[in-house]
Short mmCIF file of C-alpha atoms in Angstrom, two decimals:
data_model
loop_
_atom_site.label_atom_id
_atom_site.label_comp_id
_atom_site.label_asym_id
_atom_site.label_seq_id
_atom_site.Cartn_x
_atom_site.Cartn_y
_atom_site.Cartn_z
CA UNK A 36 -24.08 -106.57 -43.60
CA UNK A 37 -24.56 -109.83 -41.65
CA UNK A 38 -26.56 -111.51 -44.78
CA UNK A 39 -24.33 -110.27 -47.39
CA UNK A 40 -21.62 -112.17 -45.74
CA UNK A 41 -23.63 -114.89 -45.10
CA UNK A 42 -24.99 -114.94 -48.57
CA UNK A 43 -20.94 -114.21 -50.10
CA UNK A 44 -20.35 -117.70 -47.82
CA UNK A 45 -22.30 -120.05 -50.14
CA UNK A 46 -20.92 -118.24 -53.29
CA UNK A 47 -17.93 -121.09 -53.70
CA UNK A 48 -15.45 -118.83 -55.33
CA UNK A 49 -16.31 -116.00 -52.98
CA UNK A 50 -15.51 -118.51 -50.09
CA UNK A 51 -12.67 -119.01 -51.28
CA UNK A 52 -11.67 -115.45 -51.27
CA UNK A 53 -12.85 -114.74 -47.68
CA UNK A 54 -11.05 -117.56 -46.65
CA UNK A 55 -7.70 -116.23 -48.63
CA UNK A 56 -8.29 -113.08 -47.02
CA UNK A 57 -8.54 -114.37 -43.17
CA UNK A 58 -5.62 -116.66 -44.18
CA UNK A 59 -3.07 -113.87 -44.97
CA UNK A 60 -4.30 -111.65 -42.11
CA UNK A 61 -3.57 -114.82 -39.72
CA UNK A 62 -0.07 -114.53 -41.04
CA UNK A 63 0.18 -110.65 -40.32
CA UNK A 64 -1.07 -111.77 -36.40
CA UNK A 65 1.47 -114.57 -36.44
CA UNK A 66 4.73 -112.70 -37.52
CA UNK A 67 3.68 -109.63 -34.79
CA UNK A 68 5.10 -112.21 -32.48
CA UNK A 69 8.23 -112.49 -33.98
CA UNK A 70 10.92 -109.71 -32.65
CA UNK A 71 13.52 -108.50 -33.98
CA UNK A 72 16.83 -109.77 -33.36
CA UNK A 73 19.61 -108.37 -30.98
CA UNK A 74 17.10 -106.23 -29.15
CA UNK A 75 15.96 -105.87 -25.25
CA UNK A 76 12.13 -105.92 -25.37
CA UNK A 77 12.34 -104.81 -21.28
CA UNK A 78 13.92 -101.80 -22.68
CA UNK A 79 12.03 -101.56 -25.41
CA UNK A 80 9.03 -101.53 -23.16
CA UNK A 81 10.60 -99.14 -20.65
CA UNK A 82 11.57 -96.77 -23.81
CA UNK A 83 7.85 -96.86 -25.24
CA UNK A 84 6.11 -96.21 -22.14
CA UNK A 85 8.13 -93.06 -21.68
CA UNK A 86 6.31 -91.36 -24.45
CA UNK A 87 3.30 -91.20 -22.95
CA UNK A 88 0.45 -90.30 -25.06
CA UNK A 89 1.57 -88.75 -28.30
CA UNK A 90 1.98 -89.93 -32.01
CA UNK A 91 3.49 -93.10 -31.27
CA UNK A 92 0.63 -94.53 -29.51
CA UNK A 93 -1.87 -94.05 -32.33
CA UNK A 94 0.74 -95.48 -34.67
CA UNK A 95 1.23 -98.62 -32.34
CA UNK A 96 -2.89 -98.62 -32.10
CA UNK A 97 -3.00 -99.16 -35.81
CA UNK A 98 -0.19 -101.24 -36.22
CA UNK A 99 -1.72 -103.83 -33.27
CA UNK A 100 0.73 -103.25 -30.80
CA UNK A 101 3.59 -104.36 -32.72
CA UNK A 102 5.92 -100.66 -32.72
CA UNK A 103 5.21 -100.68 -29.06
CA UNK A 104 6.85 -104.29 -28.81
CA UNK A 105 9.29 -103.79 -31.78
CA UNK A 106 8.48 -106.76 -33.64
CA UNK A 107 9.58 -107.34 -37.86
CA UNK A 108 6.29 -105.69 -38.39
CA UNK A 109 7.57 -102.14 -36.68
CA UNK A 110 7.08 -100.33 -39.37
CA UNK A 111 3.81 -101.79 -40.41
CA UNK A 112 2.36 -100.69 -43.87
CA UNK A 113 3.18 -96.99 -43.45
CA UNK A 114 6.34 -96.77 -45.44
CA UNK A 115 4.08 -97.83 -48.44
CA UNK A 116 1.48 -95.53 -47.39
CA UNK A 117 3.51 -92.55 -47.57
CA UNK A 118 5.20 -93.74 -50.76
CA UNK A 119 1.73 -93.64 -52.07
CA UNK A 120 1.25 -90.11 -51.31
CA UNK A 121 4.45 -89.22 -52.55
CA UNK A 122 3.60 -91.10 -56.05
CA UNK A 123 0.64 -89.78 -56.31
CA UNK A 124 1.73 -86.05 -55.78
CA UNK A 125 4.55 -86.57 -58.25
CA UNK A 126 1.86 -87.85 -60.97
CA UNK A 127 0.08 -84.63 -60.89
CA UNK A 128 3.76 -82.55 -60.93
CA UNK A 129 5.49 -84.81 -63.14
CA UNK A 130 3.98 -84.97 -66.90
CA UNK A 131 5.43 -88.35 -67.81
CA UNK A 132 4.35 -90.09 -64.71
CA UNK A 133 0.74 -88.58 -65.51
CA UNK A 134 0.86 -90.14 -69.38
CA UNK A 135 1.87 -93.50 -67.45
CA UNK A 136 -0.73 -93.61 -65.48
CA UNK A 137 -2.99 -93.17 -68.31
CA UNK A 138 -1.94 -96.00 -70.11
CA UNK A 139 -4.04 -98.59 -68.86
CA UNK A 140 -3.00 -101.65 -67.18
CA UNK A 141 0.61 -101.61 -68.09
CA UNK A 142 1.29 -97.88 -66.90
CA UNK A 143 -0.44 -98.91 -63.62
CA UNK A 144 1.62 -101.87 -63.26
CA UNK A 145 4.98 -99.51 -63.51
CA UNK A 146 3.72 -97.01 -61.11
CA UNK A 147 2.92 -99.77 -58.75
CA UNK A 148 6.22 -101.00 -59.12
CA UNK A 149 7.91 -96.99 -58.18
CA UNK A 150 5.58 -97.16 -55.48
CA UNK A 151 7.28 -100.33 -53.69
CA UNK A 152 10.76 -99.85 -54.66
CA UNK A 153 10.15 -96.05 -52.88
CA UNK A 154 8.17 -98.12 -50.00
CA UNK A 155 11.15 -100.02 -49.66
CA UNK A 156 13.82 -96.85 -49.39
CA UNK A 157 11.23 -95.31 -46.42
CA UNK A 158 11.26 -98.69 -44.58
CA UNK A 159 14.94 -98.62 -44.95
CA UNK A 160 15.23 -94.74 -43.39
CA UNK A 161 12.72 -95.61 -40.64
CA UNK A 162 13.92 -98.66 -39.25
CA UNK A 163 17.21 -96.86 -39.03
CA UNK A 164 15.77 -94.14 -37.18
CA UNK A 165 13.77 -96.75 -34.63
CA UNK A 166 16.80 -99.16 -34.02
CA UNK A 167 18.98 -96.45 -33.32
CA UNK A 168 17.38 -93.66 -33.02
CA UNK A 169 14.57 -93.64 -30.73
CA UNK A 170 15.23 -97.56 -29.26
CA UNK A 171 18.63 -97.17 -29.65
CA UNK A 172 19.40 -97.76 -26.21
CA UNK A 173 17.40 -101.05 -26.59
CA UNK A 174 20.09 -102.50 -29.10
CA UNK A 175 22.49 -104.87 -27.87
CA UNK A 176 23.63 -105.87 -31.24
CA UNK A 177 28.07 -104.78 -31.77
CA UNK A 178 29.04 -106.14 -35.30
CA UNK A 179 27.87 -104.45 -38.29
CA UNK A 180 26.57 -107.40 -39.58
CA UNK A 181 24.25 -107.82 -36.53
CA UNK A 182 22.98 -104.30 -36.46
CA UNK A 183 22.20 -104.57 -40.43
CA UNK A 184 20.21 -107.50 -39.03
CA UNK A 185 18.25 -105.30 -36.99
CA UNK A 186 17.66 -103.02 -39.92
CA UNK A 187 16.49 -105.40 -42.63
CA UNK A 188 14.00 -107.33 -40.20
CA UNK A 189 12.46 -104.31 -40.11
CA UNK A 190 12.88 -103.60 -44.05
CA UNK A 191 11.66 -107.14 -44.66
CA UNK A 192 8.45 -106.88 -42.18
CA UNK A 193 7.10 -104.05 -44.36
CA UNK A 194 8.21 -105.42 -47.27
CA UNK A 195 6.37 -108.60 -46.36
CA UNK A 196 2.84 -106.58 -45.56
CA UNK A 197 3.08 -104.78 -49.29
CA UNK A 198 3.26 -108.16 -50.34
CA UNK A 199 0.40 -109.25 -48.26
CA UNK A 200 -1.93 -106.12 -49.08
CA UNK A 201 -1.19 -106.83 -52.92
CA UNK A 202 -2.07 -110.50 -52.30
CA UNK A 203 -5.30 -109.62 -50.66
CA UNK A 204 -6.08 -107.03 -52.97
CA UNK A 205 -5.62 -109.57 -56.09
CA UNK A 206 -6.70 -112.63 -54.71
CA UNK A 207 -8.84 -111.83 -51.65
CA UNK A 208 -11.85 -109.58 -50.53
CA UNK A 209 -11.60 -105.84 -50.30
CA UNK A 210 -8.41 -103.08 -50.02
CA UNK A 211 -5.30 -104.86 -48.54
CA UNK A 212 -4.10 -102.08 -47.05
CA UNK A 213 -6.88 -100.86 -45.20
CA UNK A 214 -7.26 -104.95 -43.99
CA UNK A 215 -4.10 -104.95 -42.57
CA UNK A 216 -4.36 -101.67 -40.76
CA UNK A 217 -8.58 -102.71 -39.54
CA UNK A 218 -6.71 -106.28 -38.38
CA UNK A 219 -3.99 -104.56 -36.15
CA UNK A 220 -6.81 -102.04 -34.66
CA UNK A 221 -9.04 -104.64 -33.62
CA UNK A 222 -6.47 -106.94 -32.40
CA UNK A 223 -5.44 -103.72 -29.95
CA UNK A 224 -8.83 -103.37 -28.86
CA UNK A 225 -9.29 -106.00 -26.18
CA UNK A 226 -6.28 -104.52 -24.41
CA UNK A 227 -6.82 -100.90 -24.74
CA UNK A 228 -10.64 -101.48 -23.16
CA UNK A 229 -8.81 -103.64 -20.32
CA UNK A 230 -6.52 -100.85 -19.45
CA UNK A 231 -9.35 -98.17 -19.33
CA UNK A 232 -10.93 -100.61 -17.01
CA UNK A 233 -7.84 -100.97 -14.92
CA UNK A 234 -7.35 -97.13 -14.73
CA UNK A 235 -11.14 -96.89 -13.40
CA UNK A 236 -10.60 -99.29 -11.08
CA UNK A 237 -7.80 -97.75 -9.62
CA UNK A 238 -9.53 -94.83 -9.17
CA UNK A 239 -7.15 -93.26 -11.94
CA UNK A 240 -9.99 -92.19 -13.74
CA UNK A 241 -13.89 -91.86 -13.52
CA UNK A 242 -15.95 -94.62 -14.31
CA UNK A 243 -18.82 -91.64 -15.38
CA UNK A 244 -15.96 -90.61 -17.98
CA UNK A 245 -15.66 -94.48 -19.44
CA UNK A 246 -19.84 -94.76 -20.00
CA UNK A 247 -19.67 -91.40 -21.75
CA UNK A 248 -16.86 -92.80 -24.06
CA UNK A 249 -19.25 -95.89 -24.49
CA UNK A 250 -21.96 -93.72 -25.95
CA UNK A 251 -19.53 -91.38 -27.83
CA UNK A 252 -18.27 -95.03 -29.46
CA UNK A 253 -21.81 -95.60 -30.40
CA UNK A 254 -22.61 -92.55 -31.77
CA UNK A 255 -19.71 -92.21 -33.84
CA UNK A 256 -20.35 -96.05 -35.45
CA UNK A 257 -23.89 -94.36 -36.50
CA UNK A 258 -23.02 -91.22 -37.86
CA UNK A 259 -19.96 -93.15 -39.82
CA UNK A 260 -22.22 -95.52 -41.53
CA UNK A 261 -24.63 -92.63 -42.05
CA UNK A 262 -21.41 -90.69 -43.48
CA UNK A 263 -20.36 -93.27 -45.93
CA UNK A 264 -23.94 -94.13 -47.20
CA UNK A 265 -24.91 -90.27 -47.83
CA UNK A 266 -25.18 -89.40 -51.24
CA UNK A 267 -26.63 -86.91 -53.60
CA UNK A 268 -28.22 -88.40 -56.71
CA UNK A 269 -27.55 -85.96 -59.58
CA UNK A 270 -30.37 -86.90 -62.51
CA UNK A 271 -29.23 -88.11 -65.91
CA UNK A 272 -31.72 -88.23 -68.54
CA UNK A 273 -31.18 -90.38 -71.99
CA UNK A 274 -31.64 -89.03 -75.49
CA UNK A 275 -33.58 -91.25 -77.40
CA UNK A 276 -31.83 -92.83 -80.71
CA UNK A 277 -33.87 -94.77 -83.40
CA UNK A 278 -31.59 -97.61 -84.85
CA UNK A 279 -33.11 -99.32 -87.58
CA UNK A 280 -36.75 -99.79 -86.80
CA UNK A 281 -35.64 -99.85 -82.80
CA UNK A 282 -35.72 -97.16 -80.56
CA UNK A 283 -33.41 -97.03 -77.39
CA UNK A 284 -32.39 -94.41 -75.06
CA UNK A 285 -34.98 -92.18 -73.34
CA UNK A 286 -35.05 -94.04 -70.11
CA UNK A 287 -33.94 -91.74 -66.73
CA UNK A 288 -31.17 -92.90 -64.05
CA UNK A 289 -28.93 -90.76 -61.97
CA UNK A 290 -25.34 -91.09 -60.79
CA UNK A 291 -24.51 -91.38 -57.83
CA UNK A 292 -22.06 -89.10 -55.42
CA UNK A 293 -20.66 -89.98 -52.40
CA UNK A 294 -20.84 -87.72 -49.80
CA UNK A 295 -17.42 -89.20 -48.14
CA UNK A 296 -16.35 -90.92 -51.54
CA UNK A 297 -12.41 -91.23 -50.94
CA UNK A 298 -13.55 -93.18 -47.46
CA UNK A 299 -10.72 -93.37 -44.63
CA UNK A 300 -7.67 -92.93 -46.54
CA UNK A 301 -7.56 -89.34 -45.73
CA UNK A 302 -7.36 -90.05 -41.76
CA UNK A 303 -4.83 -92.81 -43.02
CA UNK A 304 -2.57 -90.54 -44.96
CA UNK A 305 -2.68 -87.78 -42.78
CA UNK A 306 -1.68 -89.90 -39.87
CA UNK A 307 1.30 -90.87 -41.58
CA UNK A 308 2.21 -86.89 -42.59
CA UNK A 309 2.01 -85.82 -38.60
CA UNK A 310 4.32 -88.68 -37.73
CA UNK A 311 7.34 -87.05 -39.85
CA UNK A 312 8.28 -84.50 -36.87
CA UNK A 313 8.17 -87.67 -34.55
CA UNK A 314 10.38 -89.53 -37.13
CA UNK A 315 12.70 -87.29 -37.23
CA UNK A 316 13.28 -86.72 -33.88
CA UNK A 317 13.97 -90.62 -33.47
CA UNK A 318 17.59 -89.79 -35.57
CA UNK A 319 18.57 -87.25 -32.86
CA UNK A 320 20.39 -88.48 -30.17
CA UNK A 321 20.04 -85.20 -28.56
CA UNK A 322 17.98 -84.97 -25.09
CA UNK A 323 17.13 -81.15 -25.61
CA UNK A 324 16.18 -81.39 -29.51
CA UNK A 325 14.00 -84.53 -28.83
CA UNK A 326 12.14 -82.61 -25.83
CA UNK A 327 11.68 -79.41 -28.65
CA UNK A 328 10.10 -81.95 -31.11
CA UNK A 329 7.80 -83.02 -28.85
CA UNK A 330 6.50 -79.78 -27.20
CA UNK A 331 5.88 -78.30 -30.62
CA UNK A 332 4.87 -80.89 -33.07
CA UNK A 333 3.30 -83.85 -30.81
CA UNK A 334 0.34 -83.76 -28.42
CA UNK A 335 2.74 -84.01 -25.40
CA UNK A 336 2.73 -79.95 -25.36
CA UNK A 337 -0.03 -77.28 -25.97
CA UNK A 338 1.76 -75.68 -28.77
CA UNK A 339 2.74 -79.15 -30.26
CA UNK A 340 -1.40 -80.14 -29.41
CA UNK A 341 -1.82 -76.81 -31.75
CA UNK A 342 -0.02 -77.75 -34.23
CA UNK A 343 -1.26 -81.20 -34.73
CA UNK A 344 -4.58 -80.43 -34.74
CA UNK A 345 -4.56 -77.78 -37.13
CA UNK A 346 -2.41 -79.80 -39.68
CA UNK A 347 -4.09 -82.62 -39.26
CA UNK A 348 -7.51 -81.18 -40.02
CA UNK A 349 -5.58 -79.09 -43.06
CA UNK A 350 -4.29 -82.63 -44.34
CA UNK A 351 -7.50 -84.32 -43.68
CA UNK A 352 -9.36 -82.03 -46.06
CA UNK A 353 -6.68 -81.46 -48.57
CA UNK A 354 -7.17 -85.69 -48.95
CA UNK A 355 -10.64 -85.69 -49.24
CA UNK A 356 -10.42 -83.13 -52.01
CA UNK A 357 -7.13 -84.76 -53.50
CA UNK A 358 -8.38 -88.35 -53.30
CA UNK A 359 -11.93 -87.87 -54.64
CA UNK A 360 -10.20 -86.06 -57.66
CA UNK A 361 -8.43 -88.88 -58.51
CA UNK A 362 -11.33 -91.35 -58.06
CA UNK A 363 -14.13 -88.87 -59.47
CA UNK A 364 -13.06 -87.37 -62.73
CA UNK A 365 -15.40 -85.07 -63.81
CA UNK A 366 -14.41 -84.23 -66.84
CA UNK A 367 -13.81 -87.81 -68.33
CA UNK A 368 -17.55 -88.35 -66.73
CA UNK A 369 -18.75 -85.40 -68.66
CA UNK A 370 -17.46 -86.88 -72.15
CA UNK A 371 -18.47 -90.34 -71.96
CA UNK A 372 -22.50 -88.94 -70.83
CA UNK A 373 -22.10 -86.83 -73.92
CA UNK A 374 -20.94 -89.79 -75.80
CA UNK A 375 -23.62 -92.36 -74.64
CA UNK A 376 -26.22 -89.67 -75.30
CA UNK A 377 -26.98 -88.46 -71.63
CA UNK A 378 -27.40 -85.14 -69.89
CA UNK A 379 -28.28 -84.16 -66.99
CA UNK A 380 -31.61 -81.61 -66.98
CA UNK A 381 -31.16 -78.11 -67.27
CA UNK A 382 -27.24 -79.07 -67.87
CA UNK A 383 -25.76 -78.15 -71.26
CA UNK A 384 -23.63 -80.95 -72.89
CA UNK A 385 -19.78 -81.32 -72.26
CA UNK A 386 -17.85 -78.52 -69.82
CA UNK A 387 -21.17 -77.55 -68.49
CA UNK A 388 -22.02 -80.45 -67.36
CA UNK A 389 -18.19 -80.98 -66.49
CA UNK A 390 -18.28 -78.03 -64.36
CA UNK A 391 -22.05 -78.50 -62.87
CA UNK A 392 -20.60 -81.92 -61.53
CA UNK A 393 -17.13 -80.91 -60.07
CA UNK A 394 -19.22 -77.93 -58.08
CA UNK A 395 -21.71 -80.96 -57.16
CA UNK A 396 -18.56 -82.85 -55.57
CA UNK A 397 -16.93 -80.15 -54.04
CA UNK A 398 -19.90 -78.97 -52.25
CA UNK A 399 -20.05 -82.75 -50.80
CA UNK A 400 -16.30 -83.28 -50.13
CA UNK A 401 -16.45 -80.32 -47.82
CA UNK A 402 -19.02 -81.52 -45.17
CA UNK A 403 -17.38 -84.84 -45.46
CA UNK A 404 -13.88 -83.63 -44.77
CA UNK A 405 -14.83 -81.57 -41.56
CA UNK A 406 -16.40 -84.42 -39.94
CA UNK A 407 -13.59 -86.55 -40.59
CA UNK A 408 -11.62 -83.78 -38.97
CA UNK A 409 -13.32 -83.72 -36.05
CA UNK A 410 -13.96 -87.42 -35.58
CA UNK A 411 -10.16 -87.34 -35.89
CA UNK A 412 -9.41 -84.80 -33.21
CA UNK A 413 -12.06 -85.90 -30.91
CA UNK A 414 -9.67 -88.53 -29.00
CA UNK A 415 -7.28 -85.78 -28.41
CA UNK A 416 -9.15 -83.55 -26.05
CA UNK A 417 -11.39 -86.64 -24.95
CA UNK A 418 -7.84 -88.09 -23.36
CA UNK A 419 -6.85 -84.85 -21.95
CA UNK A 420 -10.90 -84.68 -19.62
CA UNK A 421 -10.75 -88.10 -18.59
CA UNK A 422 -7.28 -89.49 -18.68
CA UNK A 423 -8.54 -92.71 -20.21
CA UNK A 424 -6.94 -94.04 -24.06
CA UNK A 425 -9.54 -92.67 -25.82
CA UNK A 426 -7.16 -93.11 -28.95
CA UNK A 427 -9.47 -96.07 -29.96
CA UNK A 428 -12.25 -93.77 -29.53
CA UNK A 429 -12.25 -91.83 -32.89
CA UNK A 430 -9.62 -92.73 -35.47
CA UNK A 431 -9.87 -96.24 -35.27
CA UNK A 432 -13.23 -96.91 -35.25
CA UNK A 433 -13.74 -94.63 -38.44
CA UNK A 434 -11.33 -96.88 -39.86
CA UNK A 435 -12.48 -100.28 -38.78
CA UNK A 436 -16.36 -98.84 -39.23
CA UNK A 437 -14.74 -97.79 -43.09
CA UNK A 438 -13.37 -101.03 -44.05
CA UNK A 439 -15.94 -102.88 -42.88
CA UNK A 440 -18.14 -100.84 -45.17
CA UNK A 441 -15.91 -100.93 -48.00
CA UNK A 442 -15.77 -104.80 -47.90
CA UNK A 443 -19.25 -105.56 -47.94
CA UNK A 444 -19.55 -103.39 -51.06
CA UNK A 445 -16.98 -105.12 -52.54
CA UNK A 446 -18.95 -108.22 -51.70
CA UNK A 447 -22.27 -106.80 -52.68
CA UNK A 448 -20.81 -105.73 -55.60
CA UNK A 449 -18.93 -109.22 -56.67
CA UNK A 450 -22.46 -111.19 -56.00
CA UNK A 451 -24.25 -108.76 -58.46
CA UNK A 452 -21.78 -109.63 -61.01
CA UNK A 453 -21.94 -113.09 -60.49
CA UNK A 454 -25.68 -112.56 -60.85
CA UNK A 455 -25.44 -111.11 -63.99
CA UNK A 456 -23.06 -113.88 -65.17
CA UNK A 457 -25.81 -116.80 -64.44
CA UNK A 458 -28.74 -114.47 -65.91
CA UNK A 459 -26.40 -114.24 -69.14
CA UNK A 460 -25.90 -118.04 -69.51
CA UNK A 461 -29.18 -119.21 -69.10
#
C-alpha cells in the first residue's frame, strides 16, 4: 500500500490528484471549527453528554466530533447518504427512474441531480429537528430571521460536503463520500484513545480490558483486509474465431468475485437507517416520549439494544445483497461473455451462465454480510464489559481499513492505465 502511494507520488497528474484530495479534506477539518450561529456550545456540550452512549455517539464518531460540538457540518454527509438509499430504492420501484438510469451518462447526471435536491430537503428536516429539537434548549436565537440562520448553516454545511465529495470524486483520488466520513473518524481517534486512557487511569475501567481492545483492533484490521481481498475466481474459457487467415480467441482468464464486493457502504447505510428513531425523537419536546425512544430503539435500554442489533444486522445484509446487485449484474455479464465468445466450463451459454453466476455471488455476499454484522455489533457489547468507547473499535475501523483499501485500488488501478497509455504511444 505504502509503494503504491509512493509510486502514485511521482505520477505528476496523480500528484496532483492526491494533493486535490488532501486539499478539500483540509477544508472539511477547517469549517468543523466553525459553529453555528446563535447557539450555547456549554449547553450544547451539557445536552450531548447527557446521552450517554447511544446512536449519537457513533454518528458524532464519524462525523469527527462535529454533531457533538454543533458546528455547520452537524449534519455531516448523511442527509445525502440516505437520499441515496432512498434513490436507489425508488429506481428499482419506479420504471422511469430505472430507464434513466440506463441511459448512460446523461440519465446518471439527472439522477445525481434528484439525489442532491432530496439531500438537500433531509438536511433541511434534520437541522430542524437538532436546533430545536434535541439542542433546542441550546438556542438563544428570538427573531425568525436568526433561528432560519441556525437552520440553513446547517443546510449549507451538508450542502457544502456533497459538493466536496463530488469534487473529490471528479477531480481527486477515490469515493468522496467515504473520504469525508474516513477523515472525520480518524480525526476522532486521538481523542477517543485519550479518554479510554483517562477512564483507566481513574480506575473507571481496567487497563486488562484496554490491551484486549488493542488486540481486538488488530485483529479486526487483518481479517478486514483479508475480507476485502477474498475472492473466488470463476473460469472463463474463449472460443476460438478464425478471421481471415488469423486466429484469436482460445486463450483462458477468469473473472473475478469479490467476496465483500459492495465494501463498507452497507455499515454506512445502515447506520444512517438506525438513526431515524433517534431523529425523530429530537422533534419531540416531550420528556416521557423521548425516554420511550430511547429504551426501545437505542442502545441506552435492553429492548432498544435488541432492537438495534437485530435491524442493524437485517440492514447490513439486505445492503450487501442490494448493493452488489447493483454493482454486479449478472445478467448483462452473461450477454456480453456470450457476445465476446466466452463461457465458463461446464456452463451453457446465456441464462445458464446468468444464473450459475448470480448463485456464485450470492453464496459470497452471505459470508461477507455476517461478518460485517458482527464486526458492526462487536462495539456494542464490548462497551457494555469494559465501560471503555469501544465505538472506534469496530465500525470505524472497517470503514477507515475500507477506504483505505478502496483508494489504493483506485490508485493501482489509475497507474495501470497510465501504463497502458505510454505502452500504446511508443
Amino acid at each position: 500500500m505504502i509503494s503504491t502511494f509512493k509510486n502514485a507520488w511521482k505520477i505528476p497528474s496523480l500528484r496532483k490528484k492526491m494533493l486535490f484530495t488532501l486539499f478539500m479534506l483540509l477544508i472539511y477539518r477547517l469549517g468543523s471549527h466553525i459553529t453555528v450561529p446563535y447557539m450555547n456550545a456549554q449547553i450544547v456540550q451539557k445536552l450531548y453528554s447527557s446521552t450517554g452512549q447511544t446512536v449519537f455517539s457513533l454518528l458524532d464518531l464519524m462525523a469527527g466530533g462535529n454533531f457533538s460540538k454543533f458546528t455547520i457540518f452537524a449534519a455531516n454527509i448523511y442527509p445525502y447518504i440516505t437520499s441515496s438509499i432512498v434513490i436507489q430504492l425508488l429506481t428499482i420501484a419506479i420504471p422511469s427512474l430505472e430507464a434513466l438510469s440506463k441511459e448512460g451518462e446523461t440519465g446518471r447526471k439527472k439522477i445525481a441531480m434528484y439525489t442532491r435536491y432530496l439531500a438537500i430537503v433531509i438536511a433541511f428536516v434534520q437541522a430542524i429537528g437538532f436546533s430545536f429539537g434535541f439542542f433546542a434548549e441550546a438556542v438563544v436565537a428570538t427573531t425568525l430571521l436568526e433561528k432560519s440562520v441556525v437552520v440553513l448553516s446547517i443546510v449549507a454545511g451538508s450542502a457544502f460536503l456533497i459538493w466536496i465529495g463530488e469534487q473529490i470524486t471528479e477531480h481527486g483520488i477515490g469515493n468522496g463520500i467515504s473520504l469525508l466520513i474516513f477523515a472525520g473518524i480518524i480525526a476522532r481517534f486521538p481523542t477517543d484513545i485519550m479518554r479510554s486512557v483517562t477512564l483507566v487511569k481513574a480506575g473507571k475501567a481496567s487497563p486488562i480490558f484496554l490491551v484486549i481492545f488493542l488486540l481486538i483492533a488488530i485483529l479486526i484490521v487483518v481479517f478486514v483486509v483479508a475480507l476485502n481481498e477474498g475472492e473466488r475466481r470463476i473460469p472463463v474459457q474463449y472460443a476460438k474465431r478464425v478471421v481471415g487467415r488469423k486466429m484469436y480467441g482460445g486463450q483462458s482468464t477468469h473473472i473475478p468475485v469479490k467476496v465483500l464486493m459492495s465494501g463498507v457502504m452497507p455499515m454506512i447505510f445502515a447506520s444512517s437507517i438506525v438513526s431515524i428513531p433517534t431523529t425523530i425523537a429530537w422533534f419531540t419536546k416531550n420528556e416521557s416520549t423521548r425516554r420511550t425512544i430511547a429504551k426501545f430503539f437505542t442502545v441506552e435500554g435492553v429492548p432498544g439494544t435488541i432492537f438495534y442489533v437485530v435491524f442493524t444486522v437485517l440492514l447490513i445484509i439486505f445492503f450487501t445483497y442490494f448493493y452488489t446487485a447493483i454493482q454486479f449484474n449478472t445478467v448483462e455479464y452473461s450477454k456480453n461473455l456470450q457476445q465476446n465468445g466466452g463461457f465458463v466450463p461446464g456452463i451453457r451459454a446465456g441464462k445458464s451462465t446468468s444464473d450459475y453466476l448470480q448463485r456464485t455471488v450470492n453464496r459470497l455476499c452471505l459470508p461477507g454480510a455476517i461478518a460485517l454484522s458482527i464486526l458492526a455489533i462487536l462495539p456494542i457489547f464490548l462497551t457494555r464489559i469494559s465501560h471503555l468507547p469501544f465505538n472506534y473499535g469496530g465500525t470505524s475501523i472497517i470503514i477507515v481499513v475500507g477506504v483505505v483499501l478502496e483508494t489504493t485500488r483506485v490508485l493501482e488501478q489509475q497507474m495501470l492505465m497510465r501504463h497502458y497509455k505510454g505502452f500504446l504511444n511508443k
